[in-house]
Amino acid sequence: MAGSESRYVHGTTPREQQRLSLLNDLINAGSLARMALAGEERILDVGSGLGQFSRAMARAAGPRGRVVGIERSDEQINRARELAREAGEEDRVEFRRGSVHEPPLADGEWGTFDVAHARFVLEHVPDPGAVVAVMVRAVRPGGRIILEDDDHDVFRLWPEPAGWRPLWEAYIRTYDRLGNDPYIGRRLVALLHGAGARVVDNTWLFFGGSAGAPAMAAMVENMAGVLEGAAEAMVSGGFIEARAVEEAIAVLRAWGRRPDAALWYARCWAEGTRAEA
């Protein structure tokens, strides 16, 4: 894979697409609430994946808004279009195949978007600063650049399941092996500043729950899916044995049924604006 391309450890299998769809169900409302779209925005969604959040933003932007989703994976973009058709929303978002480093925008589109958004993208690219610079260039003067991404150091489970710590550490090491950054979330403000944006906001968007919470089972299953998708990379990298992965994931799922289980995580959010002309 070229050095400028993203390196997604989980792949794009149907099972991974199912997990991503579940994750969208869990987090899209929180992201959309934080964006506080006013309506009629032109939005560029960088790394749009299955397009569920692209369509959510399009609904919030209303019939006079416009969303362009950029996605490099054929499997993802085909599924995104299929989901849009099934929902009767195929006209709400235009999905384009292309790189987040060189999005397929016409000359007249650069500098015209009101919002450029990227979620769980920068952690998977070798040069995240270049991607943020592209996003700044894509928006109009005063336009918003919104980044959501992970800092894997903030994940906590309690009581901690047996085998959890070495499994999570092995997962984090797969990022280093691929040239990605598992701690990119803490760098979002610096990336905006480095790309010439004026930083206006940063916060955490909580992702967690506890025994008895309606979404707890889905959150635990999402995390199990994350680790199952990365199992091959963890084992082939020599970071952990296959048996240890299987046992720890089984323990994780059992842990999720405990009456005292608590999951603490948050994704990082940062926002900047392009300087006025």
Coordinates of C-alpha atoms in Angstrom, one line a residue:
M1 CA 0.0 0.0 0.0
A2 CA 1.3 3.4 -0.9
G3 CA 2.8 5.4 1.9
S4 CA 0.2 8.2 1.5
E5 CA -2.8 5.9 1.8
S6 CA -4.7 5.1 5.0
R7 CA -4.0 1.7 6.6
Y8 CA -7.1 0.4 8.2
V9 CA -6.3 -2.6 10.4
H10 CA -9.9 -4.0 10.5
G11 CA -10.5 -4.4 6.7
T12 CA -13.8 -4.0 5.0
T13 CA -15.4 -7.4 5.4
P14 CA -19.2 -7.7 5.7
R15 CA -18.6 -8.4 9.4
E16 CA -16.6 -5.2 9.8
Q17 CA -19.3 -3.3 7.9
Q18 CA -21.9 -4.7 10.4
R19 CA -19.8 -3.5 13.3
L20 CA -19.3 0.0 11.8
S21 CA -23.1 0.2 11.3
L22 CA -23.6 -0.7 14.9
L23 CA -21.1 1.9 16.0
N24 CA -22.9 4.6 14.0
D25 CA -26.1 3.8 15.8
L26 CA -24.3 4.3 19.1
I27 CA -22.4 7.6 18.4
N28 CA -24.1 9.5 15.6
A29 CA -26.6 11.4 17.7
G30 CA -23.9 12.7 20.0
S31 CA -21.7 13.9 17.1
L32 CA -24.6 15.5 15.4
A33 CA -25.7 17.3 18.6
R34 CA -22.2 18.7 19.1
M35 CA -22.1 19.9 15.5
A36 CA -25.3 22.0 16.0
L37 CA -25.9 22.4 12.3
A38 CA -28.1 25.4 11.5
G39 CA -29.3 24.1 8.2
E40 CA -28.5 24.7 4.5
E41 CA -24.8 23.9 5.0
R42 CA -22.5 22.5 2.3
I43 CA -20.6 19.7 4.1
L44 CA -17.6 17.6 3.0
D45 CA -17.4 14.3 4.9
V46 CA -13.8 13.0 4.7
G47 CA -13.6 9.3 5.0
S48 CA -17.4 8.8 4.9
G49 CA -17.3 5.0 5.3
L50 CA -20.8 3.5 5.2
G51 CA -22.3 7.0 4.9
Q52 CA -24.7 6.8 7.8
F53 CA -23.3 9.9 9.4
S54 CA -23.1 11.6 6.1
R55 CA -26.8 11.1 5.7
A56 CA -27.5 12.2 9.3
M57 CA -25.7 15.5 8.5
A58 CA -27.7 15.8 5.3
R59 CA -31.0 15.4 7.1
A60 CA -29.9 18.1 9.6
A61 CA -28.8 20.4 6.8
G62 CA -32.2 20.1 5.2
P63 CA -33.2 20.1 1.5
R64 CA -31.2 23.2 0.7
G65 CA -28.0 21.7 2.2
R66 CA -25.5 19.4 0.4
V67 CA -23.2 16.7 1.6
V68 CA -20.3 15.1 -0.4
G69 CA -18.8 12.0 1.1
I70 CA -15.3 10.9 0.2
E71 CA -14.4 7.2 0.6
R72 CA -11.5 5.2 -0.9
S73 CA -12.9 1.7 -0.3
D74 CA -15.1 0.2 -3.0
E75 CA -16.8 -2.1 -0.5
Q76 CA -17.6 0.8 1.8
I77 CA -18.8 3.2 -0.9
N78 CA -21.0 0.6 -2.6
R79 CA -22.6 -0.3 0.7
A80 CA -23.1 3.4 1.5
R81 CA -25.0 3.9 -1.7
E82 CA -27.0 0.7 -1.1
L83 CA -28.0 1.9 2.4
A84 CA -28.9 5.3 1.1
R85 CA -31.2 3.7 -1.5
E86 CA -32.8 1.5 1.1
A87 CA -33.5 4.5 3.2
G88 CA -34.9 6.5 0.3
E89 CA -32.0 9.0 0.8
E90 CA -29.9 8.4 -2.3
D91 CA -30.4 12.1 -3.3
R92 CA -29.3 13.5 0.0
V93 CA -25.5 12.6 -0.3
E94 CA -23.2 12.4 -3.2
F95 CA -20.6 9.7 -2.5
R96 CA -17.3 9.9 -4.4
R97 CA -14.5 7.4 -4.5
G98 CA -11.2 8.9 -3.7
S99 CA -8.3 9.5 -1.3
V100 CA -8.6 11.7 1.7
H101 CA -5.3 13.3 0.7
E102 CA -6.5 14.2 -2.8
P103 CA -10.3 14.3 -2.6
P104 CA -12.1 14.3 -6.0
L105 CA -13.3 17.9 -6.0
A106 CA -13.7 20.1 -9.0
D107 CA -11.7 23.3 -9.2
G108 CA -14.8 25.4 -8.4
E109 CA -15.6 23.3 -5.3
W110 CA -12.5 24.1 -3.4
G111 CA -13.1 26.8 -0.8
T112 CA -16.9 26.6 -0.9
F113 CA -17.9 24.1 1.8
D114 CA -19.3 25.4 5.1
V115 CA -18.1 22.4 7.0
A116 CA -15.4 19.7 6.5
H117 CA -15.7 16.8 8.9
A118 CA -13.5 13.7 9.6
R119 CA -14.1 11.0 12.1
F120 CA -11.8 8.0 12.9
V121 CA -9.8 8.9 9.8
L122 CA -6.6 10.7 11.1
E123 CA -5.6 7.8 13.3
H124 CA -5.2 5.6 10.2
V125 CA -3.2 7.8 7.9
P126 CA 0.6 8.3 7.9
D127 CA 0.4 12.1 7.4
P128 CA -2.7 13.4 9.3
G129 CA -1.5 17.0 9.0
A130 CA -1.8 16.8 5.2
V131 CA -5.4 15.6 5.4
V132 CA -6.3 18.4 7.8
A133 CA -4.7 20.9 5.4
V134 CA -6.9 19.6 2.6
M135 CA -9.9 20.0 4.8
V136 CA -9.0 23.7 5.6
R137 CA -8.5 24.3 1.9
A138 CA -11.9 22.8 1.1
V139 CA -14.0 25.1 3.3
R140 CA -14.8 28.8 2.6
P141 CA -13.3 31.6 4.7
G142 CA -14.9 31.2 8.1
G143 CA -15.9 27.6 7.4
R144 CA -15.7 25.0 10.0
I145 CA -13.2 22.1 10.2
I146 CA -14.4 19.4 12.6
L147 CA -12.2 16.5 13.7
E148 CA -13.3 13.5 15.8
D149 CA -10.8 10.8 16.6
D150 CA -9.4 8.4 19.2
D151 CA -6.9 8.5 22.0
H152 CA -6.6 4.8 22.9
D153 CA -4.9 5.6 26.2
V154 CA -8.2 6.7 27.8
F155 CA -10.0 3.3 27.6
R156 CA -11.0 1.8 31.0
L157 CA -13.0 -1.2 32.0
W158 CA -13.9 -1.9 35.6
P159 CA -13.6 -4.4 37.2
E160 CA -10.9 -5.1 34.6
P161 CA -11.4 -8.4 32.9
A162 CA -8.6 -11.0 32.9
G163 CA -6.3 -10.6 29.9
W164 CA -7.7 -7.2 29.0
R165 CA -4.6 -5.2 29.5
P166 CA -2.1 -7.2 27.3
L167 CA -4.8 -7.5 24.6
W168 CA -5.5 -3.8 24.5
E169 CA -1.7 -3.1 24.5
A170 CA -1.2 -5.5 21.6
Y171 CA -4.0 -3.8 19.7
I172 CA -2.4 -0.4 20.2
R173 CA 1.0 -1.8 18.9
T174 CA -0.6 -2.7 15.6
Y175 CA -1.0 1.0 15.0
D176 CA 2.7 1.6 15.4
R177 CA 3.4 -1.4 13.1
L178 CA 1.3 0.2 10.3
G179 CA 2.6 3.7 10.8
N180 CA -0.6 4.9 12.3
D181 CA -1.2 6.9 15.5
P182 CA -3.3 5.3 18.4
Y183 CA -3.0 8.6 20.3
I184 CA -4.0 11.0 17.5
G185 CA -6.9 12.4 19.6
R186 CA -4.6 14.5 21.8
R187 CA -3.0 16.0 18.7
L188 CA -6.2 17.3 17.0
V189 CA -5.9 20.9 18.2
A190 CA -2.2 21.0 17.2
L191 CA -3.1 19.6 13.8
L192 CA -5.7 22.3 13.2
H193 CA -3.3 25.0 14.2
G194 CA -0.5 23.5 12.0
A195 CA -2.9 23.5 9.0
G196 CA -3.6 27.2 9.5
A197 CA -7.0 27.0 11.1
R198 CA -8.1 29.1 14.0
V199 CA -8.9 26.7 16.8
V200 CA -12.3 27.4 18.4
D201 CA -13.2 24.3 20.5
N202 CA -12.1 21.0 21.9
T203 CA -13.8 18.5 24.2
W204 CA -14.6 14.8 24.9
L205 CA -17.6 13.0 23.5
F206 CA -18.3 10.2 26.0
F207 CA -18.6 6.6 24.8
G208 CA -19.3 4.3 27.6
G209 CA -21.9 2.8 29.9
S210 CA -22.5 0.5 32.7
A211 CA -24.5 -2.6 33.6
G212 CA -28.2 -1.8 33.2
A213 CA -27.7 0.8 30.5
P214 CA -29.7 0.0 27.3
A215 CA -26.6 0.4 25.0
M216 CA -24.1 -1.5 27.2
A217 CA -24.4 -4.8 25.4
A218 CA -23.9 -3.1 22.0
M219 CA -20.9 -1.2 23.3
V220 CA -19.2 -4.4 24.6
E221 CA -20.0 -6.2 21.3
N222 CA -18.5 -3.2 19.3
M223 CA -15.3 -3.5 21.3
A224 CA -15.1 -7.3 20.8
G225 CA -15.6 -6.7 17.1
V226 CA -12.8 -4.1 17.0
L227 CA -10.4 -6.6 18.6
E228 CA -11.6 -9.6 16.5
G229 CA -11.0 -7.5 13.3
A230 CA -7.4 -6.7 14.4
A231 CA -6.6 -10.2 15.7
E232 CA -4.7 -11.3 12.6
A233 CA -2.5 -8.1 12.7
M234 CA -1.9 -8.5 16.4
V235 CA -0.8 -12.2 16.1
S236 CA 1.2 -11.8 12.9
G237 CA 3.0 -8.9 14.4
G238 CA 4.1 -11.1 17.3
F239 CA 2.4 -8.9 19.9
I240 CA 0.2 -11.6 21.4
E241 CA -0.7 -15.2 20.8
A242 CA -3.9 -16.2 19.0
R243 CA -5.1 -18.3 22.0
A244 CA -4.7 -15.3 24.3
V245 CA -6.8 -13.1 21.9
E246 CA -9.6 -15.6 21.8
E247 CA -9.6 -16.1 25.5
A248 CA -9.5 -12.4 26.4
I249 CA -12.4 -11.6 23.9
A250 CA -14.5 -14.4 25.4
V251 CA -13.8 -13.0 28.9
L252 CA -14.7 -9.5 27.7
R253 CA -18.1 -10.7 26.5
A254 CA -18.7 -12.5 29.7
W255 CA -17.6 -9.4 31.7
G256 CA -20.2 -7.3 29.8
R257 CA -22.9 -9.3 31.5
R258 CA -21.6 -8.5 35.0
P259 CA -24.0 -6.5 37.2
D260 CA -21.1 -4.2 38.2
A261 CA -19.5 -3.7 34.8
A262 CA -18.5 -0.2 33.7
L263 CA -16.9 1.0 30.4
W264 CA -15.3 4.4 30.2
Y265 CA -14.1 5.8 26.9
A266 CA -14.3 9.1 25.0
R267 CA -13.5 10.3 21.6
C268 CA -11.6 13.5 21.1
W269 CA -13.4 16.4 19.4
A270 CA -11.7 19.6 18.0
E271 CA -13.0 22.3 15.8
G272 CA -11.3 25.2 13.9
T273 CA -12.3 27.7 11.3
R274 CA -10.6 28.9 8.2
A275 CA -9.2 32.4 8.4
E276 CA -11.4 35.1 6.8
A277 CA -10.1 36.3 3.5

